[in-house]
CSV table of C-alpha atoms and ligand atoms in Angstrom, one decimal:
chain,number,residue,atom,x,y,z
A,56,MET,CA,70.0,175.9,96.9
A,57,ALA,CA,69.9,175.8,93.1
A,58,GLN,CA,73.4,177.2,93.0
A,59,ALA,CA,74.6,174.8,95.6
A,60,ARG,CA,73.0,171.9,93.6
A,61,PHE,CA,74.7,173.2,90.5
A,62,ASP,CA,78.1,173.3,92.2
A,63,ASP,CA,77.6,169.7,93.5
A,64,SER,CA,76.8,168.4,90.1
A,65,ALA,CA,79.9,170.1,88.6
A,66,ALA,CA,82.1,168.5,91.2
A,67,ALA,CA,80.6,165.1,90.8
A,68,PRO,CA,81.8,164.1,87.3
A,69,GLU,CA,85.3,165.4,88.2
A,70,GLN,CA,85.3,163.3,91.4
A,71,SER,CA,83.9,160.2,89.6
A,72,ARG,CA,86.6,160.6,86.9
A,73,GLU,CA,89.2,160.6,89.6
A,74,GLU,CA,87.6,157.6,91.3
A,75,LEU,CA,87.4,155.8,88.0
A,76,ARG,CA,91.1,156.5,87.3
A,77,ASP,CA,92.0,155.1,90.8
A,78,LEU,CA,89.8,152.1,90.2
A,79,SER,CA,91.2,151.5,86.8
A,80,ARG,CA,94.8,151.7,88.3
A,81,VAL,CA,93.8,149.2,91.0
A,82,LEU,CA,92.3,146.9,88.5
A,83,GLN,CA,95.4,147.1,86.2
A,84,GLU,CA,97.5,146.2,89.2
A,85,ARG,CA,95.3,143.3,90.1
A,86,ILE,CA,95.3,142.1,86.5
A,87,LYS,CA,99.1,142.3,86.4
A,88,GLU,CA,99.2,140.4,89.7
A,89,LEU,CA,96.8,137.7,88.4
A,90,ASP,CA,98.7,137.5,85.1
A,91,CYS,CA,101.9,136.9,87.0
A,92,LEU,CA,100.5,134.3,89.4
A,93,TYR,CA,98.5,132.6,86.7
A,94,GLY,CA,101.6,132.6,84.6
A,95,ILE,CA,103.6,130.8,87.3
A,96,SER,CA,100.9,128.1,87.7
A,97,HIS,CA,101.0,127.6,83.9
A,98,ILE,CA,104.8,127.3,84.0
A,99,VAL,CA,104.6,124.7,86.8
A,100,GLU,CA,102.1,122.7,84.8
A,101,ASN,CA,104.4,122.6,81.8
A,102,SER,CA,107.6,122.0,83.8
A,103,GLY,CA,107.5,118.2,84.0
A,104,GLY,CA,108.7,118.7,87.6
A,105,SER,CA,111.9,120.5,86.6
A,106,LEU,CA,112.8,123.2,89.1
A,107,GLU,CA,115.4,124.7,86.8
A,108,TYR,CA,112.7,125.3,84.2
A,109,ILE,CA,110.2,126.8,86.7
A,110,LEU,CA,112.8,129.2,88.1
A,111,GLN,CA,114.0,130.4,84.7
A,112,GLU,CA,110.5,130.9,83.3
A,113,THR,CA,109.4,132.7,86.4
A,114,VAL,CA,112.3,135.0,86.6
A,115,ASP,CA,111.7,136.0,83.0
A,116,LEU,CA,108.0,136.6,83.7
A,117,LEU,CA,108.5,138.9,86.7
A,118,PRO,CA,109.6,142.2,85.0
A,119,LEU,CA,106.3,142.4,83.0
A,120,SER,CA,104.4,142.9,86.3
A,121,TRP,CA,106.5,145.8,87.5
A,122,GLY,CA,105.9,149.5,86.8
A,123,TYR,CA,108.7,149.9,84.2
A,124,PRO,CA,109.2,146.5,82.6
A,125,GLU,CA,111.8,147.9,80.1
A,126,ILE,CA,114.3,148.7,82.9
A,127,THR,CA,113.4,145.8,85.2
A,128,ALA,CA,115.7,142.9,85.9
A,129,ALA,CA,115.1,140.0,88.3
A,130,GLN,CA,116.9,137.2,90.1
A,131,ILE,CA,115.9,134.1,92.0
A,132,VAL,CA,118.3,132.4,94.2
A,133,ILE,CA,117.2,129.3,96.0
A,134,GLN,CA,118.9,126.3,97.6
A,135,GLY,CA,122.2,127.2,95.9
A,136,ARG,CA,120.7,127.6,92.5
A,137,GLY,CA,120.6,131.1,90.9
A,138,VAL,CA,118.7,132.3,87.8
A,139,THR,CA,118.5,135.8,86.4
A,140,THR,CA,116.8,137.7,83.5
A,141,GLU,CA,119.1,138.2,80.5
A,142,ASN,CA,119.5,142.0,81.2
A,143,PHE,CA,120.4,141.3,84.8
A,144,SER,CA,122.6,143.7,86.7
A,145,ALA,CA,122.4,144.4,90.5
A,146,THR,CA,121.6,148.0,91.3
A,147,ARG,CA,120.6,149.9,94.4
A,148,TRP,CA,116.9,150.0,93.4
A,149,VAL,CA,116.0,146.6,94.6
A,150,GLN,CA,112.9,145.0,96.0
A,151,ARG,CA,113.5,141.7,97.7
A,152,ALA,CA,111.3,138.9,99.2
A,153,PRO,CA,112.6,135.9,101.2
A,154,ILE,CA,111.7,132.4,100.1
A,155,PHE,CA,111.0,129.9,102.9
A,156,VAL,CA,111.1,126.2,102.3
A,157,HIS,CA,109.8,124.0,105.1
A,158,GLY,CA,110.0,127.0,107.4
A,159,GLU,CA,113.7,127.7,106.6
A,160,HIS,CA,115.0,130.8,104.7
A,161,ALA,CA,116.1,129.0,101.5
A,162,GLY,CA,116.7,132.0,99.2
A,163,ASP,CA,115.4,135.3,97.8
A,164,VAL,CA,113.6,136.7,94.8
A,165,ASP,CA,114.8,140.1,93.8
A,166,VAL,CA,113.5,142.7,91.4
A,167,PHE,CA,115.9,145.5,90.3
A,168,TYR,CA,115.3,148.7,88.4
A,169,LEU,CA,118.3,149.4,86.2
A,170,GLU,CA,117.6,153.1,86.2
A,171,GLN,CA,116.3,155.6,88.8
A,172,ARG,CA,112.6,156.2,88.8
A,173,PRO,CA,110.4,158.5,91.0
A,174,GLN,CA,110.0,157.7,94.6
A,175,ARG,CA,106.9,155.6,95.4
A,176,ASP,CA,105.9,153.6,98.5
A,177,GLU,CA,109.1,151.6,98.9
A,178,GLY,CA,111.9,153.4,97.0
A,179,PRO,CA,110.7,153.4,93.4
A,180,PHE,CA,108.4,150.5,94.0
A,181,THR,CA,104.7,150.4,95.0
A,182,VAL,CA,102.9,148.6,97.9
A,183,ASP,CA,101.2,146.4,95.3
A,184,GLU,CA,104.5,145.4,93.8
A,185,ARG,CA,105.7,144.4,97.3
A,186,LYS,CA,102.5,142.3,97.8
A,187,LEU,CA,103.0,140.6,94.5
A,188,LEU,CA,106.7,139.9,95.2
A,189,ASP,CA,105.8,138.4,98.6
A,190,ALA,CA,103.1,136.2,96.9
A,191,VAL,CA,105.6,135.0,94.2
A,192,ALA,CA,108.2,134.2,96.9
A,193,GLU,CA,105.5,132.3,98.9
A,194,ARG,CA,104.5,130.4,95.8
A,195,LEU,CA,108.1,129.5,94.9
A,196,GLY,CA,108.6,128.2,98.4
A,197,ARG,CA,105.5,125.9,98.1
A,198,ILE,CA,106.7,124.7,94.6
A,199,VAL,CA,110.1,123.8,95.9
A,200,GLU,CA,108.6,122.0,98.9
A,201,ARG,CA,106.3,120.0,96.6
A,202,ILE,CA,109.1,119.1,94.2
A,203,ASN,CA,111.4,118.0,97.1
A,204,THR,CA,108.7,115.9,98.6
A,205,GLU,CA,107.9,114.3,95.2
A,206,ARG,CA,111.6,113.5,94.7
A,207,LEU,CA,111.8,112.0,98.2
A,208,LEU,CA,108.7,110.0,97.6
A,209,LYS,CA,110.0,108.6,94.3
A,210,MET,CA,113.3,107.7,95.9
A,211,GLY,CA,111.4,106.2,98.8
A,212,GLN,CA,109.3,104.0,96.5
A,213,HIS,CA,112.4,102.8,94.6
A,214,GLU,CA,114.2,102.1,97.7
A,215,LEU,CA,111.2,100.3,99.2
A,216,ARG,CA,110.7,98.2,96.1
A,217,ASP,CA,114.3,97.2,96.0
A,218,ARG,CA,114.3,96.2,99.6
A,219,LEU,CA,111.1,94.2,99.2
A,220,THR,CA,112.4,92.4,96.1
A,221,HIS,CA,115.6,91.6,98.0
A,222,LEU,CA,113.6,90.5,101.0
A,223,ALA,CA,111.4,88.1,99.0
A,224,ARG,CA,114.5,86.6,97.4
A,225,VAL,CA,116.2,86.1,100.7
A,226,SER,CA,113.1,84.6,102.2
A,227,THR,CA,112.8,82.2,99.3
A,228,MET,CA,116.5,81.3,99.8
A,229,GLY,CA,115.8,80.9,103.5
A,230,GLU,CA,113.0,78.4,102.7
A,231,MET,CA,115.4,76.6,100.4
A,232,ALA,CA,118.4,76.7,102.8
A,233,SER,CA,118.1,73.2,104.1
A,234,ASN,CA,117.8,71.8,100.6
A,235,ILE,CA,120.8,73.8,99.5
A,236,ALA,CA,122.8,72.8,102.5
A,237,HIS,CA,122.1,69.2,101.4
A,238,GLU,CA,123.2,70.1,97.9
A,239,VAL,CA,126.5,71.5,99.1
A,240,ASN,CA,126.9,68.5,101.4
A,241,GLN,CA,127.0,66.1,98.5
A,242,PRO,CA,130.2,67.3,96.9
A,243,LEU,CA,131.7,67.6,100.4
A,244,THR,CA,130.9,64.0,101.2
A,245,ALA,CA,132.4,63.0,97.8
A,246,ILE,CA,135.5,65.0,98.5
A,247,GLY,CA,135.9,63.3,101.8
A,248,THR,CA,135.5,59.8,100.3
A,249,PHE,CA,138.0,60.4,97.5
A,250,ALA,CA,140.5,61.9,99.9
A,251,GLN,CA,140.3,58.8,102.1
A,252,ALA,CA,140.7,56.6,99.0
A,253,CYS,CA,143.8,58.5,98.0
A,254,ARG,CA,145.3,58.0,101.4
A,255,ARG,CA,144.6,54.3,101.3
A,256,MET,CA,146.0,53.9,97.8
A,257,MET,CA,149.2,55.9,98.7
A,258,GLU,CA,149.7,53.8,101.8
A,259,ALA,CA,149.4,50.7,99.6
A,260,GLY,CA,152.4,51.7,97.6
A,261,PRO,CA,153.3,53.5,94.3
A,262,ALA,CA,151.5,51.0,92.0
A,263,HIS,CA,148.2,53.0,92.4
A,264,GLN,CA,149.5,56.3,91.1
A,265,LEU,CA,147.0,56.5,88.2
A,266,GLU,CA,144.1,55.8,90.5
A,267,VAL,CA,145.3,58.5,92.9
A,268,LEU,CA,145.5,60.9,90.1
A,269,ASN,CA,141.9,60.0,89.1
A,270,ALA,CA,140.7,60.5,92.6
A,271,LEU,CA,142.4,63.8,92.8
A,272,ASN,CA,140.7,64.9,89.6
A,273,ARG,CA,137.4,63.9,91.1
A,274,ILE,CA,138.2,66.0,94.2
A,275,THR,CA,138.9,69.0,92.0
A,276,ASP,CA,135.6,68.5,90.1
A,277,GLU,CA,133.6,68.2,93.3
A,278,THR,CA,135.3,71.3,94.8
A,279,GLN,CA,134.3,73.2,91.7
A,280,ARG,CA,130.7,71.9,92.0
A,281,ALA,CA,130.4,73.1,95.6
A,282,ALA,CA,132.0,76.4,94.8
A,283,GLU,CA,129.5,76.9,91.9
A,284,ILE,CA,126.5,76.2,94.1
A,285,VAL,CA,127.8,78.7,96.7
A,286,ARG,CA,128.5,81.3,93.9
A,287,ARG,CA,124.9,81.0,92.6
A,288,LEU,CA,123.5,81.3,96.1
A,289,LYS,CA,125.7,84.3,96.9
A,290,ASP,CA,124.6,86.0,93.6
A,291,LEU,CA,121.0,85.6,94.4
A,292,VAL,CA,121.1,86.7,98.0
A,293,ARG,CA,123.4,89.6,97.5
A,294,ARG,CA,121.7,93.0,97.5
A,295,GLN,CA,122.8,95.0,94.6
A,296,GLU,CA,121.8,97.9,92.5
A,297,THR,CA,119.7,96.8,89.6
A,298,GLU,CA,122.0,96.2,86.7
A,299,ARG,CA,120.8,95.3,83.2
A,300,ALA,CA,122.8,93.5,80.6
A,301,TRP,CA,122.0,91.6,77.4
A,302,CYS,CA,121.6,88.0,78.4
A,303,ASN,CA,120.6,84.7,77.0
A,304,LEU,CA,117.3,83.7,78.7
A,305,ASN,CA,118.1,80.0,78.3
A,306,SER,CA,121.4,80.2,80.1
A,307,LEU,CA,119.7,82.2,82.8
A,308,ILE,CA,117.1,79.4,83.2
A,309,ARG,CA,119.9,76.7,83.3
A,310,ASP,CA,121.6,78.6,86.1
A,311,VAL,CA,118.3,78.7,88.1
A,312,GLU,CA,117.7,75.0,87.3
A,313,HIS,CA,120.7,74.0,89.5
A,314,LEU,CA,119.1,75.6,92.5
A,315,ALA,CA,115.5,74.7,91.7
A,316,ALA,CA,116.4,71.0,90.9
A,317,VAL,CA,117.4,70.5,94.5
A,318,ASP,CA,114.0,71.6,95.7
A,319,ALA,CA,112.3,69.6,92.9
A,320,ARG,CA,114.2,66.4,93.9
A,321,LEU,CA,113.2,66.7,97.5
A,322,HIS,CA,109.5,67.1,96.5
A,323,ASP,CA,109.7,64.1,94.2
A,324,THR,CA,109.0,66.4,91.3
A,325,LYS,CA,110.5,66.3,87.8
A,326,LEU,CA,111.9,69.5,86.4
A,327,ARG,CA,112.0,69.6,82.6
A,328,LEU,CA,113.4,72.3,80.4
A,329,VAL,CA,112.2,72.7,76.9
A,330,LEU,CA,114.3,75.6,75.6
A,331,THR,CA,114.1,76.9,72.1
A,332,PRO,CA,117.7,77.2,70.9
A,333,SER,CA,119.3,80.4,69.5
A,334,LEU,CA,117.0,82.9,71.1
A,335,PRO,CA,118.0,86.5,70.7
A,336,PRO,CA,119.3,88.2,73.8
A,337,VAL,CA,117.1,90.1,76.3
A,338,LEU,CA,118.2,93.2,78.2
A,339,VAL,CA,117.5,92.2,81.8
A,340,ASP,CA,118.7,92.3,85.4
A,341,ARG,CA,119.9,88.7,85.6
A,342,ILE,CA,119.3,88.2,89.3
A,343,GLN,CA,115.8,89.7,89.2
A,344,ILE,CA,114.6,87.6,86.3
A,345,GLN,CA,116.1,84.5,87.9
A,346,GLN,CA,114.1,85.4,91.0
A,347,VAL,CA,110.9,85.4,88.9
A,348,ILE,CA,111.7,82.1,87.3
A,349,LEU,CA,112.7,80.5,90.6
A,350,ASN,CA,109.5,81.8,92.2
A,351,LEU,CA,107.3,80.4,89.4
A,352,ILE,CA,109.0,77.0,89.6
A,353,ARG,CA,108.6,76.8,93.4
A,354,ASN,CA,105.0,77.7,93.1
A,355,GLY,CA,104.5,74.9,90.6
A,356,ILE,CA,106.2,72.4,92.9
A,357,ASP,CA,104.1,73.6,95.8
A,358,ALA,CA,100.9,73.3,93.7
A,359,MET,CA,101.5,69.6,93.1
A,360,GLN,CA,102.1,68.4,96.6
A,361,ALA,CA,98.7,66.7,96.7
A,362,SER,CA,99.2,65.0,93.4
A,363,GLU,CA,100.6,61.5,92.9
A,364,ALA,CA,104.4,61.6,92.8
A,365,VAL,CA,104.5,60.1,89.3
A,366,ASP,CA,102.5,63.0,87.9
A,367,ARG,CA,104.6,65.8,89.5
A,368,GLU,CA,106.3,67.6,86.8
A,369,VAL,CA,107.2,71.3,86.2
A,370,VAL,CA,108.0,72.2,82.6
A,371,VAL,CA,109.9,75.4,81.8
A,372,ARG,CA,109.7,76.5,78.2
A,373,THR,CA,111.0,79.3,76.1
A,374,LEU,CA,109.9,80.3,72.6
A,375,MET,CA,109.8,83.3,70.3
A,376,ARG,CA,106.5,85.3,70.2
A,377,GLY,CA,106.5,87.2,67.0
A,378,ARG,CA,109.8,88.9,66.2
A,379,SER,CA,110.4,90.9,69.2
A,380,GLU,CA,109.3,89.0,72.3
A,381,ILE,CA,110.4,85.9,74.0
A,382,GLU,CA,107.9,83.9,76.0
A,383,LEU,CA,108.8,82.0,79.0
A,384,SER,CA,106.3,79.6,80.5
A,385,VAL,CA,106.2,77.5,83.7
A,386,CYS,CA,103.7,74.7,83.6
A,387,ASP,CA,102.6,72.4,86.4
A,388,ASN,CA,99.9,69.8,86.7
A,389,GLY,CA,98.9,70.7,90.2
A,390,CYS,CA,95.8,71.8,92.0
A,391,GLY,CA,95.0,74.7,89.6
A,392,LEU,CA,93.4,77.9,90.7
A,393,SER,CA,89.9,78.7,91.9
A,394,SER,CA,88.5,81.9,90.4
A,395,ASP,CA,88.7,83.8,93.7
A,396,VAL,CA,92.3,82.8,94.2
A,397,GLY,CA,93.0,83.6,90.5
A,398,SER,CA,91.7,87.1,90.8
A,399,ARG,CA,94.0,87.9,93.8
A,400,LEU,CA,97.2,86.2,92.8
A,401,PHE,CA,99.2,89.3,92.1
A,402,GLU,CA,98.1,91.2,95.2
A,403,PRO,CA,100.9,91.7,97.7
A,404,PHE,CA,100.7,89.4,100.7
A,405,PHE,CA,98.0,87.2,99.2
A,406,THR,CA,98.8,83.6,100.0
A,407,THR,CA,96.9,80.4,100.5
A,408,LYS,CA,99.9,78.6,101.9
A,409,PRO,CA,100.2,78.0,105.7
A,410,HIS,CA,103.7,79.4,105.7
A,411,GLY,CA,103.5,81.6,102.5
A,412,VAL,CA,104.4,85.2,102.5
A,413,GLY,CA,102.4,86.1,99.4
A,414,VAL,CA,104.9,88.5,97.8
A,415,GLY,CA,106.4,86.2,95.2
A,416,LEU,CA,104.0,86.9,92.4
A,417,SER,CA,103.4,90.6,93.2
A,418,ILE,CA,107.2,91.2,93.1
A,419,SER,CA,107.5,89.0,90.0
A,420,GLN,CA,104.9,91.2,88.4
A,421,SER,CA,106.7,94.5,89.3
A,422,ILE,CA,110.0,93.0,88.1
A,423,VAL,CA,108.5,91.9,84.7
A,424,THR,CA,106.7,95.2,84.2
A,425,ALA,CA,109.9,97.1,84.9
A,426,HIS,CA,111.4,95.1,82.1
A,427,HIS,CA,108.6,96.1,79.7
A,428,GLY,CA,107.2,92.6,79.8
A,429,ARG,CA,104.0,90.9,80.8
A,430,ILE,CA,103.1,88.2,83.2
A,431,TRP,CA,99.8,86.2,83.4
A,432,TYR,CA,98.5,82.7,83.9
A,433,SER,CA,96.1,80.3,82.3
A,434,GLN,CA,94.5,77.1,83.5
A,435,ASN,CA,95.7,74.1,81.7
A,436,ALA,CA,93.1,72.1,79.7
A,437,SER,CA,93.9,68.9,81.6
A,438,ARG,CA,95.2,69.9,85.0
A,439,GLY,CA,97.3,72.6,86.7
A,440,THR,CA,98.3,76.0,85.7
A,441,THR,CA,100.8,77.7,83.4
A,442,PHE,CA,102.4,81.0,84.1
A,443,PHE,CA,103.6,83.0,81.2
A,444,VAL,CA,106.2,85.8,81.1
A,445,THR,CA,107.1,87.8,78.0
A,446,LEU,CA,110.2,89.9,77.6
A,447,PRO,CA,111.1,92.2,74.8
A,448,THR,CA,114.2,91.2,72.8
A,449,VAL,CA,114.8,94.7,71.6
A,450,SER,CA,114.0,97.9,73.5
A,451,GLU,CA,112.4,100.8,71.7
A,452,GLY,CA,114.9,102.8,69.8
A,453,SER,CA,117.6,100.1,70.1
A,454,HIS,CA,116.6,98.1,67.0
A,455,GLU,CA,119.9,98.8,65.3
A,456,THR,CA,122.0,97.4,68.2
A,457,ALA,CA,119.9,94.4,69.1
B,1469,ADP,P1,103.3,82.5,98.2
B,1469,ADP,O1,104.0,81.5,97.3
B,1469,ADP,O2,104.2,83.0,99.3
B,1469,ADP,O3,102.0,82.2,98.7
B,1469,ADP,P2,103.0,84.0,95.7
B,1469,ADP,O4,102.8,85.4,95.5
B,1469,ADP,O5,104.1,83.4,95.0
B,1469,ADP,O6,103.2,83.8,97.3
B,1469,ADP,O7,101.7,83.2,95.4
B,1469,ADP,C1,100.4,83.6,95.9
B,1469,ADP,C2,99.4,82.5,95.8
B,1469,ADP,O8,99.1,82.2,94.4
B,1469,ADP,C3,99.8,81.2,96.4
B,1469,ADP,O9,99.6,81.2,97.8
B,1469,ADP,C4,98.9,80.2,95.7
B,1469,ADP,O10,97.6,80.2,96.3
B,1469,ADP,C5,98.7,80.9,94.3
B,1469,ADP,N1,99.6,80.2,93.3
B,1469,ADP,C6,100.7,80.7,92.8
B,1469,ADP,N2,101.2,79.9,91.9
B,1469,ADP,C7,100.4,78.8,91.8
B,1469,ADP,C8,100.3,77.6,91.0
B,1469,ADP,N3,101.3,77.3,90.1
B,1469,ADP,N4,99.2,76.8,91.1
B,1469,ADP,C9,98.3,77.1,92.0
B,1469,ADP,N5,98.3,78.2,92.8
B,1469,ADP,C10,99.3,79.1,92.7
């Protein structure tokens, strides 16, 4: 028994050493695996969403986790994009895992040995390396799915905002349509009257040639006036890619005035412009900023419907704020804002008007913010409300050109 016990104890350390070596090998494999997967997570965090960066950094990381890093090359091909390690060369000692994106085979990740090595579980590669490669391929698939989805979402949001902005503009135009029809009708009526006058004068004989010429000039003027109204309307209603250009804010306001004045007249409201001359230009999408101004003026007109007609006045002002901001304000002396209305003004679809849509201010806010500006309101000391919009006159980094 003593002998047997002695033999047992002699075998035990040998066996434990063997077990320890195995355990240590397994642990080393696990550590390499973890290093690799942790490394990929780290790469994704630093990538700023760039798939090119993620693929290149990942492919460079892979060889370190294989049995012979010094003779290991790797390649990732996915959705038509291919990246390789610098030492890349395709050999017959390859381990490959497919990458699936949304259930579709979208590419592969390959690890190559550049020289022959002893036979292991799968050619010269081990089962653990196979598991790691599968895990990497799986991770890459998920990453690509996420990036694709984020891009789609971003595109969707842009598209959605563009559509909503356009919709709000068209709905404002729709509300103004009858007023605008009236506005176009005026030059048309004038043209008709002058044309009849011409006819009468020509029938009366050649003595009236000068008057005929005058009447024809008036016809030309009125035609231009009608064409100008139609052009402004078409500009505002047209759906277009956002397009920024350096503009003079005052001339942009004067353009809007032509349309807003029709509305103002019909609501017995005065529209007064107090524009600071020689303002520096602003880099804006004309149509969008006009939409904001028009919306503020219309809100001002609406707010004064319960006021005495003599008091109804909307004042649009521009002035410099400091050296790099222009402030536009639209002031009315209407009903003002209760605190609960004031706190919800910029919420989409918030309206207190029976036929309001409630998107004007929320869209105005998103337009102004996209122009690096601000929009807010304050209650007037006497009566009514003033809305303020600021726009930068120079964008960051463009000081030399502005
Ligand atoms: P809508 O005009 O369709 O209601 P807006 O987003 O332009 O949509 O305005 C939201 C709400 O803000 C209005 O319904 C109104 O209650 C309030 N509001 C906006 N401008 C003024 C103003 N100048 N004076 C008083 N209330 C205003």
